[in-house]
Amino acid sequence: MKHNPRYLVLLLCIFALSTRAAVYAPTNEVSDTAATILTPKPLPKPRINSAGIFGVRPGTPFLFTVAATGERPMIFSARHLPAGLHLDAQSGRITGMLTTPGDYTVTLHAKNRQGSAKQRFNIVCGPKIGLTPAMGWNSWNCFAHAVSEDKVKAAADAMVASGLINHGWTYINIDDFWEVNRDSQDPTLQGPYRDTDGRILPNPRFLDMKGLADYVHGLGLKIGLYSSPGPWTCGGCVGSFDHEQLDAQQYADWGFDYLKYDWCSYMPSLEAERGISTNYMKLKTWGGSHTKDREQLMRPYQVMRSALDQQPRDIIYSLCQYGMGNVWEWGAEVGGNSWRTTGDIRDNWKSMSRIGFSQNGHEKYAGPGHFNDPDMLVVGQLGWGALRPTELTPNEQYTHISLWCLLTAPLLIGCDMTQLDDFTLGLLSNDEVLAVDQDPLAQQAARVSKDGDLEVWAKGMADGSHAVGLFNRGESPATVEAKFSDLGLKGKHRVRDLWRQKDIGKFRDSFSAVVPRHGVVLVRIW
Ligand code: GAL
């Protein structure tokens, strides 16, 4: 058969047009000074943004708020919701209790005047909880030692009022300084450490812990707190040493859903005093001891996990010991839902980028219910007790959120929730970006290529696509290339810009983008 030359030329043209080889250069670029909001405003029609998977233990209270954007009123419903659970049509809250372990596949529906949406939701009833990384707020990076019950309530209120609850943000976590302090002269931090039965007492700033937990639950959110396996926390407040059972019971009685457990003053030699004396209360040093012995490092975390497991309540367990003894290698074994891999983050490029980009290699230890934790988010109004805006530039903030989502890290907002500006809100409410963090496969991204300051990080998603970050750690704009062969892909693929929520086109063999200084282009490749 003879080929018609005109037909061949036409074919070639179609081929050239359908496969972009050009370098992607987004038009609404972010600069070091202009805080360009990339996240499009949510549409009025419903969109369900919750993670598609949720773990719960049998016999524990169930609370899950279906996160959905779109005009209110909205009516929620669910198909195949297992017996024992109830979905409130107005609020989208699922409550109740499951008694029989198993996998339950539910379809969630949300409907309003503008249309409807549905999403598959797998409830996994068994020993594992926290199947996707926790998303919420923590008091430390903004308030530090100045946290109070009122500030925690205000943060919870703001989580709802800002609409962030509709994007899946859930936990309201009190860090250090809800307990009584050993050294402070501030009367609001003083008082008896424990009652006569040994039960931990909050400081006078937290008059009603149960009331506070009820208040937060009443908003459809969950609540967390903080302690140390040592006698003292890092801030010199009362810790849990030799009181783990009582403390776990108290947290559950109050209704807490999350515990951050911070090594601080713990030292293995304390174990000799367990159950026989209170000499350990005389300990004044901070920092405990940094043993290299793995069993000794694991021990205090096992003690508390086993106390938590005995409670009729699911409590997410967040290990904090700054990465000692390669905690990523055994954090899951001691029942940690996450473990801090480094020291504390600060809101500057050096700290954030050093922590974030040093996570390569840890990906093999993360999976559903157990995650590496590169520390909390440093965007918005922060200051560890003296509020001021983050010192990260707009591009650095896009890098921060993109990288943490690729790392499948816990996302804990560190800023004052009552002072969220539109830029920060945009950073925290991009559903396509957050979906990278909350993907049910729970795979953590690894670095797939590095060319000087230019790095490509990628993770596999449950639908078979890849989330890919093209990062420029250098001081001037540069073109970053993601080779499809580095992702295990061949041929032509559809590429979508996740921050801008726009399809870019189809690309053959590789995708390249111009990336600003300290910036990112985050894409998903199908
Ligand atoms: C540090 C911890 C911080 C914060 C602080 C409270 O050890 O890394 O995130 O919890 O203690 O004192």
Coordinates of C-alpha atoms and ligand atoms in Angstrom, one line a residue:
M1 CA 0.0 0.0 0.0
K2 CA 1.2 3.5 -0.9
H3 CA 1.3 6.2 1.8
N4 CA -0.4 9.5 1.0
P5 CA 2.3 12.1 1.8
R6 CA -0.3 14.7 2.9
Y7 CA -1.8 12.2 5.4
L8 CA 1.7 11.5 6.8
V9 CA 2.4 15.3 7.3
L10 CA -0.9 15.7 9.1
L11 CA -0.1 12.7 11.4
L12 CA 3.3 14.2 12.2
C13 CA 1.7 17.6 13.1
I14 CA -0.9 15.9 15.4
F15 CA 1.9 14.0 17.0
A16 CA 4.0 17.1 17.6
L17 CA 1.1 19.1 19.0
S18 CA 0.0 16.3 21.4
T19 CA 3.4 15.7 22.9
R20 CA 4.9 18.8 24.6
A21 CA 8.6 18.9 24.6
A22 CA 8.8 22.5 25.7
V23 CA 9.9 23.5 29.2
Y24 CA 7.0 24.4 31.5
A25 CA 7.2 27.9 32.7
P26 CA 4.2 28.8 34.8
T27 CA 2.7 32.2 34.0
N28 CA 1.7 33.1 37.6
E29 CA 5.2 32.7 39.0
V30 CA 5.9 33.1 42.7
S31 CA 8.7 35.5 43.6
D32 CA 10.7 36.0 46.8
T33 CA 8.6 39.1 47.6
A34 CA 5.2 38.5 46.0
A35 CA 3.1 36.1 48.0
T36 CA 1.2 34.8 45.0
I37 CA -1.7 32.5 46.0
L38 CA -1.6 29.5 43.6
T39 CA -4.5 27.5 45.2
P40 CA -7.7 28.1 43.3
K41 CA -10.8 28.9 45.5
P42 CA -12.9 25.8 46.2
L43 CA -15.9 25.4 43.8
P44 CA -19.4 25.8 45.1
K45 CA -20.3 22.3 44.1
P46 CA -19.4 19.6 46.6
R47 CA -15.9 17.9 46.7
I48 CA -15.0 15.3 49.3
N49 CA -11.5 15.8 50.5
S50 CA -11.2 13.2 53.3
A51 CA -8.5 10.5 53.1
G52 CA -10.0 7.4 51.5
I53 CA -9.0 5.2 54.3
F54 CA -9.4 5.2 58.1
G55 CA -8.2 2.8 60.8
V56 CA -10.1 2.1 64.0
R57 CA -9.8 -0.5 66.8
P58 CA -12.9 -2.6 67.7
G59 CA -14.7 -1.3 70.7
T60 CA -13.4 2.2 70.6
P61 CA -15.5 5.4 70.0
F62 CA -15.6 6.3 66.3
L63 CA -15.3 9.9 65.3
F64 CA -14.7 10.9 61.7
T65 CA -15.8 14.1 60.1
V66 CA -16.2 13.8 56.3
A67 CA -14.2 16.8 54.9
A68 CA -15.9 18.4 52.0
T69 CA -15.8 21.8 50.3
G70 CA -18.7 23.4 48.6
E71 CA -21.6 25.6 49.3
R72 CA -23.6 24.9 52.5
P73 CA -26.1 23.6 53.3
M74 CA -24.8 20.2 52.3
I75 CA -26.4 16.9 52.8
F76 CA -24.2 13.9 53.6
S77 CA -25.1 10.2 53.2
A78 CA -23.2 6.9 53.0
R79 CA -23.8 3.6 51.3
H80 CA -22.8 0.4 53.1
L81 CA -22.0 2.1 56.4
P82 CA -21.4 -0.9 58.8
A83 CA -23.9 -1.5 61.6
G84 CA -22.8 0.4 64.7
L85 CA -21.9 3.6 62.9
H86 CA -24.1 6.6 62.2
L87 CA -23.5 9.5 59.8
D88 CA -25.1 12.8 60.6
A89 CA -26.6 14.2 57.4
Q90 CA -26.0 17.8 58.2
S91 CA -22.5 17.8 59.8
G92 CA -21.0 14.9 57.9
R93 CA -19.8 13.4 61.2
I94 CA -19.6 9.6 61.5
T95 CA -19.9 8.4 65.1
G96 CA -20.6 5.1 66.9
M97 CA -18.5 2.0 67.4
L98 CA -17.5 -1.1 65.5
T99 CA -17.1 -4.4 67.3
T100 CA -16.2 -6.8 64.5
P101 CA -12.8 -6.4 62.9
G102 CA -12.8 -6.3 59.2
D103 CA -12.5 -4.1 56.1
Y104 CA -15.6 -2.1 55.3
T105 CA -16.0 -0.4 51.9
V106 CA -18.3 2.6 52.2
T107 CA -19.3 5.2 49.6
L108 CA -19.6 8.7 50.9
H109 CA -22.0 11.1 49.2
A110 CA -22.2 14.9 49.6
K111 CA -25.0 16.9 47.9
N112 CA -25.9 20.6 47.7
R113 CA -27.8 23.0 45.4
Q114 CA -24.9 23.0 42.9
G115 CA -24.4 19.2 42.5
S116 CA -23.1 16.1 44.2
A117 CA -19.9 14.2 44.9
K118 CA -19.0 10.8 46.0
Q119 CA -15.9 9.1 47.3
R120 CA -14.9 5.6 48.3
F121 CA -14.0 5.3 52.0
N122 CA -12.4 2.2 53.5
I123 CA -12.9 1.6 57.1
V124 CA -10.3 -0.8 58.4
C125 CA -11.3 -2.1 61.8
G126 CA -8.3 -3.8 63.4
P127 CA -5.2 -3.1 65.5
K128 CA -3.9 -0.3 63.3
I129 CA -4.9 3.4 63.5
G130 CA -3.6 6.5 61.9
L131 CA -3.3 4.9 58.5
T132 CA -2.6 8.2 56.8
P133 CA -0.5 10.9 58.5
A134 CA -2.2 13.1 61.1
M135 CA -3.3 16.5 60.0
G136 CA -3.9 19.2 62.5
W137 CA -2.4 22.0 64.7
N138 CA 0.1 22.0 67.5
S139 CA 0.6 24.9 70.0
W140 CA 4.4 24.8 70.2
N141 CA 5.7 26.8 67.3
C142 CA 3.4 29.7 68.0
F143 CA 2.7 29.7 71.8
A144 CA 5.4 27.5 73.3
H145 CA 5.3 28.0 77.2
A146 CA 2.4 30.5 76.8
V147 CA -0.3 28.0 75.8
S148 CA -3.7 28.1 77.6
E149 CA -7.1 26.5 77.4
D150 CA -8.5 29.6 75.8
K151 CA -5.8 29.6 73.1
V152 CA -6.5 25.9 72.3
K153 CA -10.3 26.6 72.1
A154 CA -9.6 29.5 69.8
A155 CA -7.4 27.3 67.6
A156 CA -10.2 24.8 67.3
D157 CA -12.8 27.4 66.5
A158 CA -10.5 28.8 63.8
M159 CA -10.0 25.4 62.3
V160 CA -13.7 25.4 61.6
A161 CA -14.2 29.1 60.8
S162 CA -11.3 29.2 58.4
G163 CA -12.8 26.2 56.5
L164 CA -9.6 24.1 57.0
I165 CA -11.7 21.4 58.6
N166 CA -13.2 20.9 55.2
H167 CA -9.8 20.0 53.8
G168 CA -9.2 17.2 56.3
W169 CA -7.5 19.1 59.1
T170 CA -8.5 17.3 62.3
Y171 CA -6.2 17.3 65.4
I172 CA -5.9 20.2 67.9
N173 CA -2.7 19.3 69.9
I174 CA -1.5 20.9 73.1
D175 CA 2.3 20.7 73.3
D176 CA 4.3 21.2 76.5
F177 CA 3.1 23.5 79.3
W178 CA -0.4 22.1 80.0
E179 CA 1.2 20.4 83.0
V180 CA 2.6 22.0 86.2
N181 CA 6.1 23.4 85.9
R182 CA 8.9 22.7 88.3
D183 CA 10.9 26.0 88.0
S184 CA 8.5 28.7 86.9
Q185 CA 7.6 31.6 89.2
D186 CA 4.4 32.1 87.1
P187 CA 1.5 31.2 89.4
T188 CA -0.5 29.9 86.3
L189 CA 2.1 27.2 85.9
Q190 CA 2.3 26.2 89.6
G191 CA 0.4 23.7 91.7
P192 CA 0.4 20.2 92.9
Y193 CA 1.9 17.8 90.3
R194 CA -0.5 14.9 90.9
D195 CA -3.4 14.2 93.1
T196 CA -3.2 11.8 96.1
D197 CA -3.8 8.8 93.9
G198 CA -1.0 9.8 91.6
R199 CA -3.2 11.1 88.8
I200 CA -1.6 13.9 86.8
L201 CA -3.0 17.4 87.3
P202 CA -3.1 20.1 84.7
N203 CA -1.8 23.6 85.5
P204 CA -4.3 26.4 86.5
R205 CA -4.5 27.5 82.8
F206 CA -6.3 24.3 82.0
L207 CA -9.1 24.1 84.5
D208 CA -11.2 21.5 82.7
M209 CA -9.4 19.0 80.4
K210 CA -12.4 16.9 79.9
G211 CA -14.5 19.9 79.1
L212 CA -11.9 21.0 76.6
A213 CA -11.8 17.7 74.9
D214 CA -15.6 17.6 74.7
Y215 CA -15.6 21.1 73.2
V216 CA -13.1 20.1 70.5
H217 CA -15.0 16.9 69.7
G218 CA -18.2 18.9 69.6
L219 CA -16.7 20.8 66.6
G220 CA -16.0 17.5 64.8
L221 CA -12.3 17.7 65.6
K222 CA -9.9 15.6 67.7
I223 CA -7.6 16.6 70.5
G224 CA -4.0 15.8 71.5
L225 CA -1.5 16.4 74.3
Y226 CA 2.1 16.0 75.2
S227 CA 4.3 14.2 77.8
S228 CA 7.7 12.8 78.4
P229 CA 8.8 9.3 79.4
G230 CA 11.2 11.0 81.8
P231 CA 10.2 12.7 85.1
W232 CA 10.2 16.1 83.4
T233 CA 9.3 17.4 80.0
C234 CA 11.7 19.5 77.9
G235 CA 10.2 22.6 79.4
G236 CA 10.5 21.3 83.0
C237 CA 6.9 20.3 83.4
V238 CA 5.8 17.0 85.0
G239 CA 6.5 14.0 82.9
S240 CA 5.1 10.4 83.0
F241 CA 8.0 8.4 84.4
D242 CA 6.7 5.6 86.6
H243 CA 3.1 6.9 86.1
E244 CA 2.5 5.7 82.5
Q245 CA -0.5 3.5 83.3
L246 CA -2.2 6.2 85.3
D247 CA -1.4 8.9 82.7
A248 CA -2.7 6.8 79.7
Q249 CA -5.9 6.1 81.7
Q250 CA -6.3 9.8 82.5
Y251 CA -5.8 10.9 78.9
A252 CA -8.4 8.4 77.8
D253 CA -10.8 9.4 80.6
W254 CA -10.5 13.1 79.5
G255 CA -11.1 12.0 75.9
F256 CA -7.7 12.6 74.2
D257 CA -6.9 11.2 70.8
Y258 CA -3.2 11.8 70.3
L259 CA -0.1 11.8 72.4
K260 CA 3.3 13.3 71.6
Y261 CA 5.8 11.6 73.8
D262 CA 9.1 13.5 74.1
W263 CA 12.3 11.9 75.4
C264 CA 13.5 15.0 77.3
S265 CA 14.8 14.0 80.8
Y266 CA 14.5 10.2 80.3
M267 CA 17.6 8.1 81.0
P268 CA 17.8 4.4 81.1
S269 CA 19.4 4.5 84.6
L270 CA 16.0 5.7 85.9
E271 CA 14.6 2.2 85.4
A272 CA 16.3 1.2 88.6
E273 CA 14.0 3.5 90.5
R274 CA 10.8 2.3 88.9
G275 CA 8.2 1.4 91.5
I276 CA 10.6 1.8 94.5
S277 CA 11.4 5.5 95.1
T278 CA 10.7 9.0 93.9
N279 CA 14.3 10.1 93.8
Y280 CA 14.0 10.7 90.2
M281 CA 11.9 13.9 90.9
K282 CA 15.2 15.5 92.1
L283 CA 16.6 15.2 88.6
K284 CA 17.3 18.7 87.3
T285 CA 19.1 18.0 84.1
W286 CA 17.5 18.5 80.7
G287 CA 18.2 16.3 77.8
G288 CA 18.3 12.9 79.6
S289 CA 21.0 10.7 78.3
H290 CA 21.6 9.8 74.8
T291 CA 22.2 6.1 74.9
K292 CA 23.1 4.1 71.8
D293 CA 21.6 0.9 73.1
R294 CA 18.5 0.2 71.0
E295 CA 16.7 -1.8 73.7
Q296 CA 17.1 1.1 76.1
L297 CA 15.9 3.6 73.5
M298 CA 12.8 1.4 72.7
R299 CA 11.9 0.6 76.3
P300 CA 10.1 3.8 77.5
Y301 CA 8.2 4.0 74.2
Q302 CA 7.0 0.4 74.6
V303 CA 5.9 1.0 78.2
M304 CA 3.6 3.9 77.2
R305 CA 2.3 2.2 74.0
S306 CA 1.2 -0.8 76.0
A307 CA -0.5 1.5 78.5
L308 CA -2.3 3.3 75.7
D309 CA -3.3 0.1 74.0
Q310 CA -5.1 -0.9 77.2
Q311 CA -7.4 2.1 76.9
P312 CA -10.9 1.9 75.4
R313 CA -9.9 4.7 73.1
D314 CA -7.7 5.1 69.9
I315 CA -4.7 7.3 70.7
I316 CA -2.3 8.2 68.0
Y317 CA 1.2 7.9 69.3
S318 CA 3.8 10.4 68.1
L319 CA 7.4 9.6 69.1
C320 CA 9.7 12.5 69.7
Q321 CA 13.3 11.8 70.4
Y322 CA 15.0 13.7 67.5
G323 CA 16.1 10.6 65.5
M324 CA 18.3 8.9 68.2
G325 CA 19.4 5.4 67.4
N326 CA 17.9 5.6 63.8
V327 CA 14.4 5.6 65.3
W328 CA 13.0 5.1 61.8
E329 CA 14.3 1.6 61.9
W330 CA 12.3 0.6 65.0
G331 CA 9.6 3.3 65.5
A332 CA 6.9 1.2 64.0
E333 CA 8.0 -1.8 66.1
V334 CA 7.3 0.1 69.3
G335 CA 3.9 1.1 68.0
G336 CA 4.7 4.6 66.9
N337 CA 2.3 6.1 64.4
S338 CA 5.1 8.6 63.7
W339 CA 8.6 9.4 64.9
R340 CA 10.5 12.7 64.7
T341 CA 13.6 12.1 62.6
T342 CA 15.5 15.3 63.6
G343 CA 15.9 18.1 66.1
D344 CA 13.5 21.0 66.1
I345 CA 12.7 22.9 62.9
R346 CA 13.0 26.7 62.7
D347 CA 11.4 29.0 60.1
N348 CA 14.4 29.6 57.9
W349 CA 15.6 28.1 54.7
K350 CA 18.6 26.4 56.2
S351 CA 16.7 24.6 58.9
M352 CA 13.6 23.7 56.8
S353 CA 15.5 22.6 53.7
R354 CA 18.2 20.7 55.7
I355 CA 15.5 18.7 57.5
G356 CA 13.2 18.1 54.6
F357 CA 15.8 17.1 52.0
S358 CA 17.7 14.9 54.5
Q359 CA 14.8 12.4 54.6
N360 CA 16.0 10.5 51.6
G361 CA 16.4 6.8 52.5
H362 CA 13.8 6.9 55.3
E363 CA 11.0 6.1 52.8
K364 CA 11.4 2.3 53.3
Y365 CA 10.4 2.6 56.9
A366 CA 7.1 4.5 56.3
G367 CA 3.7 2.9 55.5
P368 CA 0.1 2.9 56.5
G369 CA 0.0 3.8 60.2
H370 CA 3.7 4.6 60.7
F371 CA 5.4 7.6 59.3
N372 CA 8.7 9.6 59.5
D373 CA 8.1 13.0 61.1
P374 CA 10.3 15.8 59.9
D375 CA 8.7 18.1 62.5
M376 CA 5.9 20.7 62.4
L377 CA 5.0 23.3 59.8
V378 CA 6.6 26.7 60.0
V379 CA 4.2 28.9 58.0
G380 CA 2.0 31.8 59.2
Q381 CA 2.4 33.7 62.5
L382 CA 4.9 31.8 64.6
G383 CA 7.5 32.7 67.2
W384 CA 7.6 30.2 70.1
G385 CA 5.8 32.7 72.5
A386 CA 6.3 36.0 70.6
L387 CA 4.3 36.0 67.5
R388 CA 5.7 37.2 64.1
P389 CA 5.4 36.1 60.5
T390 CA 7.4 33.2 59.2
E391 CA 10.8 34.0 57.8
L392 CA 10.4 31.6 54.9
T393 CA 9.9 33.3 51.5
P394 CA 6.8 32.5 49.5
N395 CA 8.7 30.0 47.4
E396 CA 10.3 28.4 50.4
Q397 CA 6.8 27.9 51.9
Y398 CA 5.6 26.2 48.7
T399 CA 8.7 24.0 48.9
H400 CA 8.0 23.2 52.6
I401 CA 4.4 22.1 52.1
S402 CA 5.1 20.3 48.8
L403 CA 8.1 18.4 50.3
W404 CA 6.2 17.5 53.5
C405 CA 3.3 16.1 51.4
L406 CA 5.6 14.1 49.2
L407 CA 7.3 12.8 52.4
T408 CA 3.9 11.6 53.6
A409 CA 4.7 13.4 56.9
P410 CA 2.3 14.3 59.7
L411 CA 1.1 17.8 58.9
L412 CA 0.9 19.9 62.0
I413 CA 0.2 23.6 61.5
G414 CA 2.5 25.5 63.9
C415 CA 1.0 29.0 63.6
D416 CA -1.6 31.0 65.4
M417 CA -4.8 29.8 63.8
T418 CA -6.7 33.0 64.6
Q419 CA -4.3 35.0 62.4
L420 CA -4.4 33.0 59.2
D421 CA -3.8 35.3 56.2
D422 CA -5.0 34.4 52.7
F423 CA -1.6 33.3 51.5
T424 CA -1.2 30.8 54.5
L425 CA -4.7 29.6 54.0
G426 CA -4.0 28.9 50.3
L427 CA -0.9 26.9 51.3
L428 CA -2.9 24.8 53.7
S429 CA -6.1 24.2 51.6
N430 CA -4.9 22.9 48.3
D431 CA -6.8 19.6 48.1
E432 CA -4.7 18.2 45.2
V433 CA -1.5 18.9 47.2
L434 CA -2.9 17.5 50.4
A435 CA -4.1 14.4 48.6
V436 CA -0.4 13.6 48.0
D437 CA 0.1 13.4 51.7
Q438 CA -3.1 11.6 52.5
D439 CA -2.9 9.0 49.7
P440 CA -4.1 5.6 51.0
L441 CA -1.0 3.8 49.7
A442 CA 0.9 5.9 52.2
Q443 CA 4.2 5.6 50.2
Q444 CA 6.9 8.1 51.1
A445 CA 8.7 9.9 48.3
A446 CA 12.4 9.3 47.6
R447 CA 14.8 11.4 45.7
V448 CA 15.0 10.0 42.2
S449 CA 17.6 12.4 40.8
K450 CA 20.0 15.1 41.9
D451 CA 22.0 17.5 39.7
G452 CA 23.8 19.9 42.0
D453 CA 21.0 22.0 43.6
L454 CA 18.3 20.6 41.5
E455 CA 16.4 17.6 42.9
V456 CA 13.5 15.5 41.8
W457 CA 11.5 13.6 44.5
A458 CA 8.7 11.2 43.6
K459 CA 6.2 8.8 45.2
G460 CA 3.7 6.3 43.9
M461 CA 0.0 7.0 44.4
A462 CA -2.8 4.5 45.0
D463 CA -4.2 5.1 41.5
G464 CA -1.0 4.2 39.8
S465 CA 0.0 7.8 39.1
H466 CA 3.2 9.5 40.5
A467 CA 3.4 12.7 42.5
V468 CA 6.6 14.4 41.6
G469 CA 8.4 17.5 43.0
L470 CA 10.9 19.4 40.9
F471 CA 12.9 21.4 43.4
N472 CA 15.5 24.1 43.0
R473 CA 17.7 24.5 46.1
G474 CA 19.9 27.0 44.3
E475 CA 20.1 30.8 44.4
S476 CA 18.7 31.5 40.9
P477 CA 15.9 30.2 38.7
A478 CA 16.8 26.9 36.9
T479 CA 15.3 24.3 34.6
V480 CA 14.7 21.0 36.4
E481 CA 14.1 17.8 34.4
A482 CA 12.2 14.8 35.7
K483 CA 13.1 11.9 33.5
F484 CA 10.2 9.4 33.2
S485 CA 12.7 6.5 33.2
D486 CA 13.7 7.6 36.8
L487 CA 10.0 7.0 37.7
G488 CA 9.9 3.7 36.0
L489 CA 7.7 5.1 33.2
K490 CA 8.1 4.9 29.5
G491 CA 6.5 6.9 26.6
K492 CA 3.9 9.7 26.8
H493 CA 2.1 10.8 30.0
R494 CA -0.3 13.4 31.2
V495 CA 1.1 15.9 33.6
R496 CA -0.9 18.2 36.0
D497 CA 0.4 21.1 38.0
L498 CA -1.0 20.4 41.5
W499 CA -0.6 23.9 43.1
R500 CA -2.3 25.5 40.1
Q501 CA -4.7 22.6 39.6
K502 CA -4.2 22.7 35.9
D503 CA -3.4 20.1 33.3
I504 CA -0.2 21.1 31.5
G505 CA -0.3 18.6 28.7
K506 CA 1.2 15.3 27.6
F507 CA 4.9 14.8 27.7
R508 CA 7.2 12.1 26.2
D509 CA 10.1 10.6 28.1
S510 CA 10.6 13.5 30.5
F511 CA 9.0 16.7 32.0
S512 CA 11.0 19.9 32.5
A513 CA 10.0 23.1 34.3
V514 CA 11.5 26.4 35.2
V515 CA 11.7 26.4 39.0
P516 CA 12.4 29.6 41.0
R517 CA 15.1 30.0 43.6
H518 CA 14.3 27.8 46.6
G519 CA 11.1 26.9 44.8
V520 CA 9.2 23.9 43.5
V521 CA 6.9 22.7 40.7
L522 CA 4.7 20.0 42.1
V523 CA 3.1 17.7 39.5
R524 CA 1.2 14.5 39.2
I525 CA 1.9 12.2 36.3
W526 CA -0.6 9.8 34.9
Ligands
GAL1 C1 11.2 19.6 72.2 C2 10.4 19.2 71.0 C3 9.5 20.3 70.6 C4 8.6 20.7 71.7 C5 9.4 21.0 73.0 C6 8.5 21.3 74.2 O1 12.0 18.6 72.6 O2 11.2 18.7 70.0 O3 8.7 19.9 69.5 O4 7.7 19.7 72.0 O5 10.3 20.0 73.3 O6 9.3 21.5 75.3

